[in-house]
CSV table of C-alpha atoms in Angstrom, one decimal:
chain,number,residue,atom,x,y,z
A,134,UNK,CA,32.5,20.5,-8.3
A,135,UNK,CA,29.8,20.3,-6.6
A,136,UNK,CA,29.2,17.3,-4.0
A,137,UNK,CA,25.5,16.4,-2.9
A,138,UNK,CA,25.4,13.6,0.1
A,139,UNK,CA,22.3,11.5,1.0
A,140,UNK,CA,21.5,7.9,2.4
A,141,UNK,CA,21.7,8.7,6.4
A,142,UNK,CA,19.3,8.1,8.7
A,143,UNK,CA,18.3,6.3,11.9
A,144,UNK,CA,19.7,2.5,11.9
A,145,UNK,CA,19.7,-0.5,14.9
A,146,UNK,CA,23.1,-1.4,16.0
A,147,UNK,CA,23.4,-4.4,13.8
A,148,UNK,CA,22.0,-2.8,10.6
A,149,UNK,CA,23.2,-1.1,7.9
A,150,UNK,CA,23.0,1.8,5.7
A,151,UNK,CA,24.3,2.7,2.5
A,152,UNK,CA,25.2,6.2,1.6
A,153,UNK,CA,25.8,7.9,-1.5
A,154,UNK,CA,27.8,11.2,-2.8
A,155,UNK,CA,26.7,12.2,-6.3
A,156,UNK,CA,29.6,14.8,-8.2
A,157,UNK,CA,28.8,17.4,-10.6
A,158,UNK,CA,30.1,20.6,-12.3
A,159,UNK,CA,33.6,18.6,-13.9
A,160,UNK,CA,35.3,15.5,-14.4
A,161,UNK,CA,36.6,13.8,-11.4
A,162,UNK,CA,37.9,10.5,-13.1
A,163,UNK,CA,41.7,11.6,-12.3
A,164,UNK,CA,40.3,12.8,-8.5
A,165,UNK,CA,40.3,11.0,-5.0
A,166,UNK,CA,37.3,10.4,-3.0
A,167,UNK,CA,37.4,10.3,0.7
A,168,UNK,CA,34.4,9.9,3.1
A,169,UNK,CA,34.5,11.3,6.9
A,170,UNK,CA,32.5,11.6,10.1
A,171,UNK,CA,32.0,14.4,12.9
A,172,UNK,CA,30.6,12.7,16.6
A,173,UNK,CA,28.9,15.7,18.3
A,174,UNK,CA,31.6,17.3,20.6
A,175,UNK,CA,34.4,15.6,18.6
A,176,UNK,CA,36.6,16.5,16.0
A,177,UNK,CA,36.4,15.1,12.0
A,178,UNK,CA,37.6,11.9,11.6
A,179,UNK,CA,39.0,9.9,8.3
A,180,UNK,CA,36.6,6.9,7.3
A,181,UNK,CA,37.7,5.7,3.9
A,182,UNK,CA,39.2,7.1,0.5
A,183,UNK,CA,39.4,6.0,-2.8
A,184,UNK,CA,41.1,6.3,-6.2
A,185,UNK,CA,38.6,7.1,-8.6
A,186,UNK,CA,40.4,5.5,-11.5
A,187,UNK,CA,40.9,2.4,-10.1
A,188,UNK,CA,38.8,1.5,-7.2
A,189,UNK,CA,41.7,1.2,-4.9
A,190,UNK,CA,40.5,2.2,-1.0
A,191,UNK,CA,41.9,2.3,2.5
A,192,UNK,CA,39.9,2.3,5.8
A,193,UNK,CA,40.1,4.1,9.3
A,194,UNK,CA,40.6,0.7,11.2
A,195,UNK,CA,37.3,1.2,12.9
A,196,UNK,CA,35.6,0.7,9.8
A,197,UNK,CA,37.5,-2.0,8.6
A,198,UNK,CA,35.6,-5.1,7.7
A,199,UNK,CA,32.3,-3.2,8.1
A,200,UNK,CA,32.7,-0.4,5.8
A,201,UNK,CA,33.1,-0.5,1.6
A,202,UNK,CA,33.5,2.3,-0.7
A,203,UNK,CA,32.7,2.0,-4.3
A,204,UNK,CA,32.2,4.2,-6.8
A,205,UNK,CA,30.0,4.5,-10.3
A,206,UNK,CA,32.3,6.4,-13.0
A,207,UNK,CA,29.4,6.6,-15.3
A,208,UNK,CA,27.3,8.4,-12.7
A,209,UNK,CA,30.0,9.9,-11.1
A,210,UNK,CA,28.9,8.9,-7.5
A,211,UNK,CA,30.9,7.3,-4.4
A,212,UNK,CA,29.1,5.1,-2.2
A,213,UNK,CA,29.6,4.0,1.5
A,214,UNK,CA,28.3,0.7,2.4
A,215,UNK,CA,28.0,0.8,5.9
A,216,UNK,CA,26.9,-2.8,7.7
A,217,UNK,CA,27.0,-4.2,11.1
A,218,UNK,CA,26.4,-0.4,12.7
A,219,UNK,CA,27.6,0.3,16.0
A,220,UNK,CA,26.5,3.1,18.5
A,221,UNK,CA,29.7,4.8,18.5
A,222,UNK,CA,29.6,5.1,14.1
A,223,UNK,CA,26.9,7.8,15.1
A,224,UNK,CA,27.9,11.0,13.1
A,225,UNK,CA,27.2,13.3,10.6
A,226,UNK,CA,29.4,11.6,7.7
A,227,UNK,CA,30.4,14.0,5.0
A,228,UNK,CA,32.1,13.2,1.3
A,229,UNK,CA,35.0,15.0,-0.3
A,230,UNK,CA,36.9,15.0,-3.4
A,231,UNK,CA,40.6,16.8,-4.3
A,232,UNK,CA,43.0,16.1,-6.9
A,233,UNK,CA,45.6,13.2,-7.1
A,234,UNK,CA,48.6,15.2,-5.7
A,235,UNK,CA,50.0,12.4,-3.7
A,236,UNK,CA,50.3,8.5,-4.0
A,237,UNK,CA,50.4,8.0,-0.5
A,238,UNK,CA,46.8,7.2,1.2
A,239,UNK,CA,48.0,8.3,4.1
A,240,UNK,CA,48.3,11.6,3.0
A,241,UNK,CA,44.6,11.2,2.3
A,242,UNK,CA,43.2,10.4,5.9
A,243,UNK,CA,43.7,14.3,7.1
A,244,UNK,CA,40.9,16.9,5.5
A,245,UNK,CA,43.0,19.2,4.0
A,246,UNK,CA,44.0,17.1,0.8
A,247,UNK,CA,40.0,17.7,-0.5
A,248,UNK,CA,38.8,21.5,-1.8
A,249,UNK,CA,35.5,20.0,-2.3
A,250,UNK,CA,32.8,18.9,0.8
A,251,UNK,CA,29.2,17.5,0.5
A,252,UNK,CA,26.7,19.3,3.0
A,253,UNK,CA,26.9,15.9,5.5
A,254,UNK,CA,24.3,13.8,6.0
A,255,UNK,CA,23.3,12.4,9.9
A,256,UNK,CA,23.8,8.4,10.5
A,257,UNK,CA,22.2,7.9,14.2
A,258,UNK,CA,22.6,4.1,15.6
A,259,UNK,CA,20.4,2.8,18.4
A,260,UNK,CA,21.3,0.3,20.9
């Protein structure tokens, strides 16, 4: 599969951005969907996943509230609503997909679940 990230840009603290991840190459309806971010100098962090079949999502908790993941089936893309932007959500956010191995989200939050990454796209927020 192949995973193709856009929607980023530069944002006032306050404003919001929404980003998309558009699928292709196979079927991903029995797949999970995860978004993350990399800070310059920091390591990847866990920003939200999702069950494709069902629409079920968990947050990182400094998303929650702000944050929303969606997805369209029928054009097999995942969104990231991304309001109230803060500073410190500056990053280059990147979407992945892996199979369904585990019912547990929390398994989810850590990168090595997904075998497929988009190419990241840069979210910069002024103060």
């Amino acid at each position: 599969v192949q995973l193709q990230a856009s929607g980023g840009g530069l944002v006032q603290a306050g404003g919001s951005l929404r980003l998309a991840c558009a699928a292709s190459g196979r079927s991903i309806t029995s797949s999970i969907t995860g978004w993350f971010r990399q800070a310059p100098g920091k390591d990847r962090e866990f920003v939200a996943v999702t069950w494709w079949t069902d629409g079920r999502a968990r947050y990182a908790d400094s998303v929650m509230g702000r944050f929303t993941i969606s997805r369209d089936n029928a054009k097999n893309t995942v969104f990231l609503q991304m309001n109230s932007l803060k500073p410190e959500d500056t990053a280059v956010y990147y979407c992945a997909i892996g199979p369904r191995t585990s019912d547990s989200f929390s398994y989810y939050r850590q990168p090595a679940p997904y075998d497929s990454w988009g190419q990241g796209t840069l979210v910069t927020v002024s103060s």
